[in-house]
């Protein structure tokens, strides 16, 4: 079972470059999420999508854009990367049923020089 | 969502039970307690969750106090592979994607030989 798949796993960018992180889930979940995790910190929510065609800001949305391409895919775009965006990015999905947990991908490690 | 308080770190001897406490004194009646763990900066892994009653699955047991203001995650026979950061989270179990998980600092559990 693939679950939540993120690509790429690692990436190095120069300041000012743009990049799109990809996320896909095969569990037919309604909602999808993007988090970032800085060293020694917990996860912080960037954006989420309750359903196909909708997106909403989370705790730290500045500098990012998202697209819910279809029910399976939710992408995160950095238009002009900054060193402060160096982090590990996690994608997650959820059925929105109370008894079901969120499922997470293995992360994308992004370094911006 | 209610805030949670966890110890920053704990040690446990291999083969012994690991008891990880969590305080959530402002929890509301409709909020669930979830536990996740994160190993080596991989994506968070769901462990267990509960509302009022104690819960047990193949990974762990969750003990929730009668007043629901605190809980304890129990790993009955800790192994070296259980070394990880453990997150206690409370969240309303409603069909609202905006009820995203908020990860604090968690407890860093070190299982020692």
Tab-separated table of C-alpha atoms in Angstrom:
chain	number	residue	atom	x	y	z
A	1	UNK	CA	0.000	0.000	0.000
A	2	UNK	CA	1.493	3.321	-1.094
A	3	UNK	CA	-0.534	5.619	1.206
A	4	UNK	CA	0.800	9.166	0.864
A	5	UNK	CA	3.630	9.643	-1.646
A	6	UNK	CA	5.783	12.763	-1.796
A	7	UNK	CA	8.244	13.780	-4.503
A	8	UNK	CA	11.041	14.655	-4.523
A	9	UNK	CA	12.580	13.313	-1.311
A	10	UNK	CA	15.466	15.791	-1.352
A	11	UNK	CA	16.059	19.096	-3.135
A	12	UNK	CA	18.578	21.917	-3.002
A	13	UNK	CA	17.590	25.309	-4.396
A	14	UNK	CA	19.219	28.682	-4.750
A	15	UNK	CA	17.548	31.746	-3.294
A	16	UNK	CA	14.938	33.079	-5.703
A	17	UNK	CA	14.355	29.822	-7.554
A	18	UNK	CA	10.894	28.333	-7.765
A	19	UNK	CA	9.826	24.772	-7.080
A	20	UNK	CA	6.724	22.601	-6.744
A	21	UNK	CA	6.498	19.794	-4.217
A	22	UNK	CA	4.163	16.989	-5.220
A	23	UNK	CA	1.914	14.881	-3.025
A	24	UNK	CA	-0.464	12.069	-3.969
A	25	UNK	CA	-2.626	9.751	-1.868
A	26	UNK	CA	-4.342	6.547	-2.925
A	27	UNK	CA	-6.734	6.176	0.029
A	28	UNK	CA	-9.599	8.199	-1.468
A	29	UNK	CA	-9.301	10.732	1.375
A	30	UNK	CA	-11.202	13.993	1.156
A	31	UNK	CA	-8.817	16.349	2.912
A	32	UNK	CA	-5.099	16.919	2.359
A	33	UNK	CA	-2.507	18.991	4.231
A	34	UNK	CA	0.956	20.494	3.888
A	35	UNK	CA	3.138	20.926	6.996
A	36	UNK	CA	6.681	22.114	7.527
A	37	UNK	CA	9.018	20.982	10.281
A	38	UNK	CA	12.083	22.964	11.255
A	39	UNK	CA	14.933	21.313	13.203
A	40	UNK	CA	13.913	20.372	16.752
A	41	UNK	CA	10.388	21.694	16.263
A	42	UNK	CA	6.927	20.259	15.876
A	43	UNK	CA	4.975	20.392	12.615
A	44	UNK	CA	3.315	23.617	11.528
A	45	UNK	CA	0.441	23.692	9.069
A	46	UNK	CA	1.031	25.663	5.857
A	47	UNK	CA	-2.140	25.020	3.822
A	48	UNK	CA	-4.893	22.456	3.691
A	49	UNK	CA	-7.617	21.366	1.306
A	50	UNK	CA	-10.905	20.120	2.708
A	51	UNK	CA	-11.995	18.715	-0.633
A	52	UNK	CA	-11.221	18.877	-4.322
A	53	UNK	CA	-11.408	22.481	-5.476
A	54	UNK	CA	-10.976	24.118	-2.060
A	55	UNK	CA	-7.883	25.322	-0.220
A	56	UNK	CA	-7.362	27.259	3.006
A	57	UNK	CA	-4.457	28.870	4.829
A	58	UNK	CA	-2.942	27.294	7.867
A	59	UNK	CA	-0.594	28.714	10.474
A	60	UNK	CA	2.346	29.681	8.206
A	61	UNK	CA	1.113	30.251	4.607
A	62	UNK	CA	3.315	33.189	3.582
A	63	UNK	CA	5.632	32.437	0.667
A	64	UNK	CA	3.658	29.390	-0.496
A	65	UNK	CA	0.863	28.543	-2.901
A	66	UNK	CA	-1.061	25.301	-3.270
A	67	UNK	CA	-3.148	23.516	-5.862
A	68	UNK	CA	-5.592	20.683	-5.280
A	69	UNK	CA	-5.290	19.199	-8.748
A	70	UNK	CA	-7.828	16.421	-8.136
A	71	UNK	CA	-8.898	14.263	-5.224
A	72	UNK	CA	-5.565	12.404	-5.211
A	73	UNK	CA	-3.062	15.212	-5.661
A	74	UNK	CA	-2.150	18.316	-3.651
A	75	UNK	CA	0.913	20.345	-4.647
A	76	UNK	CA	2.874	23.011	-2.773
A	77	UNK	CA	4.707	25.736	-4.704
A	78	UNK	CA	7.494	28.049	-3.610
A	79	UNK	CA	7.492	30.936	-6.112
A	80	UNK	CA	10.716	32.578	-4.918
A	81	UNK	CA	12.551	30.402	-2.441
A	82	UNK	CA	14.180	31.985	0.609
A	83	UNK	CA	16.680	30.472	3.082
A	84	UNK	CA	14.003	30.705	5.799
A	85	UNK	CA	12.041	28.082	3.883
A	86	UNK	CA	14.728	25.487	4.425
A	87	UNK	CA	12.793	22.751	6.178
A	88	UNK	CA	11.297	19.288	5.926
A	89	UNK	CA	7.888	19.347	4.277
A	90	UNK	CA	5.237	16.748	5.064
A	91	UNK	CA	2.030	16.041	3.225
A	92	UNK	CA	-0.887	14.333	4.968
A	93	UNK	CA	-4.387	13.169	4.142
A	94	UNK	CA	-7.505	12.353	6.178
A	95	UNK	CA	-10.913	10.832	5.615
A	96	UNK	CA	-12.508	13.427	7.903
A	97	UNK	CA	-14.033	10.627	9.977
A	98	UNK	CA	-13.434	11.195	13.675
A	99	UNK	CA	-12.226	7.644	14.300
A	100	UNK	CA	-9.686	7.727	11.495
A	101	UNK	CA	-6.210	9.244	11.881
A	102	UNK	CA	-4.303	11.417	9.468
A	103	UNK	CA	-1.768	9.611	7.279
A	104	UNK	CA	1.569	11.229	6.524
A	105	UNK	CA	4.111	10.948	3.729
A	106	UNK	CA	7.821	10.489	4.374
A	107	UNK	CA	8.669	14.119	3.723
A	108	UNK	CA	10.659	16.286	1.318
A	109	UNK	CA	13.922	17.680	2.664
A	110	UNK	CA	14.425	21.103	1.111
A	111	UNK	CA	17.562	23.222	1.469
A	112	UNK	CA	17.731	26.755	0.119
A	113	UNK	CA	21.148	28.323	-0.229
B	1	UNK	CA	-8.176	22.703	20.120
B	2	UNK	CA	-6.945	22.147	23.650
B	3	UNK	CA	-3.265	22.631	24.378
B	4	UNK	CA	-1.203	19.738	25.631
B	5	UNK	CA	1.814	19.562	27.919
B	6	UNK	CA	4.357	16.756	27.697
B	7	UNK	CA	7.781	16.215	29.266
B	8	UNK	CA	10.583	17.145	26.904
B	9	UNK	CA	12.408	13.840	27.206
B	10	UNK	CA	12.288	10.445	28.894
B	11	UNK	CA	14.484	7.367	29.095
B	12	UNK	CA	13.325	3.771	29.278
B	13	UNK	CA	15.188	0.475	29.593
B	14	UNK	CA	14.713	-1.974	26.755
B	15	UNK	CA	12.048	-4.561	27.585
B	16	UNK	CA	10.412	-2.410	30.231
B	17	UNK	CA	7.158	-0.520	29.896
B	18	UNK	CA	7.392	3.074	28.717
B	19	UNK	CA	4.767	5.357	30.230
B	20	UNK	CA	4.453	8.708	28.483
B	21	UNK	CA	2.249	11.281	30.239
B	22	UNK	CA	0.267	14.113	28.681
B	23	UNK	CA	-1.706	16.888	30.335
B	24	UNK	CA	-4.674	18.393	28.507
B	25	UNK	CA	-6.532	20.168	31.306
B	26	UNK	CA	-8.603	22.365	28.956
B	27	UNK	CA	-9.906	19.502	26.837
B	28	UNK	CA	-13.527	19.782	25.723
B	29	UNK	CA	-16.087	17.036	25.852
B	30	UNK	CA	-15.994	16.415	22.104
B	31	UNK	CA	-12.202	16.385	21.706
B	32	UNK	CA	-10.316	13.168	21.094
B	33	UNK	CA	-6.796	12.424	22.355
B	34	UNK	CA	-4.451	11.227	19.592
B	35	UNK	CA	-0.916	9.910	19.864
B	36	UNK	CA	1.597	9.941	17.022
B	37	UNK	CA	5.308	9.282	16.926
B	38	UNK	CA	8.097	10.384	14.632
B	39	UNK	CA	11.206	8.307	14.092
B	40	UNK	CA	14.355	9.857	12.610
B	41	UNK	CA	12.398	12.745	11.036
B	42	UNK	CA	10.226	10.355	9.044
B	43	UNK	CA	6.567	11.240	8.631
B	44	UNK	CA	4.531	11.057	11.849
B	45	UNK	CA	3.087	7.618	12.483
B	46	UNK	CA	-0.324	7.170	14.085
B	47	UNK	CA	-0.307	5.093	17.276
B	48	UNK	CA	-3.676	5.252	19.004
B	49	UNK	CA	-6.512	7.568	19.973
B	50	UNK	CA	-9.428	7.700	22.399
B	51	UNK	CA	-12.285	9.824	23.683
B	52	UNK	CA	-13.225	8.621	27.176
B	53	UNK	CA	-12.451	4.944	27.543
B	54	UNK	CA	-9.071	3.324	27.741
B	55	UNK	CA	-7.917	1.903	24.424
B	56	UNK	CA	-5.484	-0.822	23.401
B	57	UNK	CA	-4.145	-1.911	20.045
B	58	UNK	CA	-1.185	-3.901	18.783
B	59	UNK	CA	1.196	-0.995	19.353
B	60	UNK	CA	0.186	0.549	22.668
B	61	UNK	CA	-2.388	1.264	25.356
B	62	UNK	CA	-3.959	4.625	26.099
B	63	UNK	CA	-5.158	5.408	29.604
B	64	UNK	CA	-7.375	8.492	29.957
B	65	UNK	CA	-8.220	9.770	33.422
B	66	UNK	CA	-11.842	9.958	34.445
B	67	UNK	CA	-11.871	13.758	34.286
B	68	UNK	CA	-10.109	13.544	30.860
B	69	UNK	CA	-7.560	16.151	31.894
B	70	UNK	CA	-4.613	13.859	31.372
B	71	UNK	CA	-3.644	10.648	29.635
B	72	UNK	CA	-0.788	8.156	29.491
B	73	UNK	CA	0.515	6.269	26.497
B	74	UNK	CA	1.942	2.891	27.467
B	75	UNK	CA	4.366	0.918	25.316
B	76	UNK	CA	4.285	-2.412	27.205
B	77	UNK	CA	7.692	-3.773	26.193
B	78	UNK	CA	9.810	-1.000	24.739
B	79	UNK	CA	12.417	-1.880	22.116
B	80	UNK	CA	15.258	0.157	20.663
B	81	UNK	CA	13.072	0.787	17.609
B	82	UNK	CA	10.605	2.669	19.812
B	83	UNK	CA	13.143	5.480	20.241
B	84	UNK	CA	11.281	8.446	18.762
B	85	UNK	CA	9.506	11.712	19.496
B	86	UNK	CA	5.975	11.061	20.762
B	87	UNK	CA	3.258	13.652	20.215
B	88	UNK	CA	0.043	13.933	22.223
B	89	UNK	CA	-2.640	15.890	20.383
B	90	UNK	CA	-6.249	16.724	21.149
B	91	UNK	CA	-8.678	17.492	18.365
B	92	UNK	CA	-12.362	17.819	17.847
B	93	UNK	CA	-13.623	14.713	16.114
B	94	UNK	CA	-15.952	16.555	13.798
B	95	UNK	CA	-16.170	16.356	10.012
B	96	UNK	CA	-14.169	19.530	9.555
B	97	UNK	CA	-10.901	19.475	7.673
B	98	UNK	CA	-9.907	22.632	9.468
B	99	UNK	CA	-9.530	20.601	12.643
B	100	UNK	CA	-5.994	19.876	11.628
B	101	UNK	CA	-3.555	18.291	14.017
B	102	UNK	CA	-1.401	20.771	15.927
B	103	UNK	CA	1.945	19.280	16.852
B	104	UNK	CA	3.819	20.714	19.815
B	105	UNK	CA	7.309	19.721	20.891
B	106	UNK	CA	6.433	16.184	21.983
B	107	UNK	CA	8.424	13.857	24.250
B	108	UNK	CA	11.708	12.467	23.037
B	109	UNK	CA	11.794	8.857	24.250
B	110	UNK	CA	15.168	7.186	24.369
B	111	UNK	CA	15.075	3.416	24.833
B	112	UNK	CA	18.386	2.181	26.179
B	113	UNK	CA	19.868	-1.342	26.110
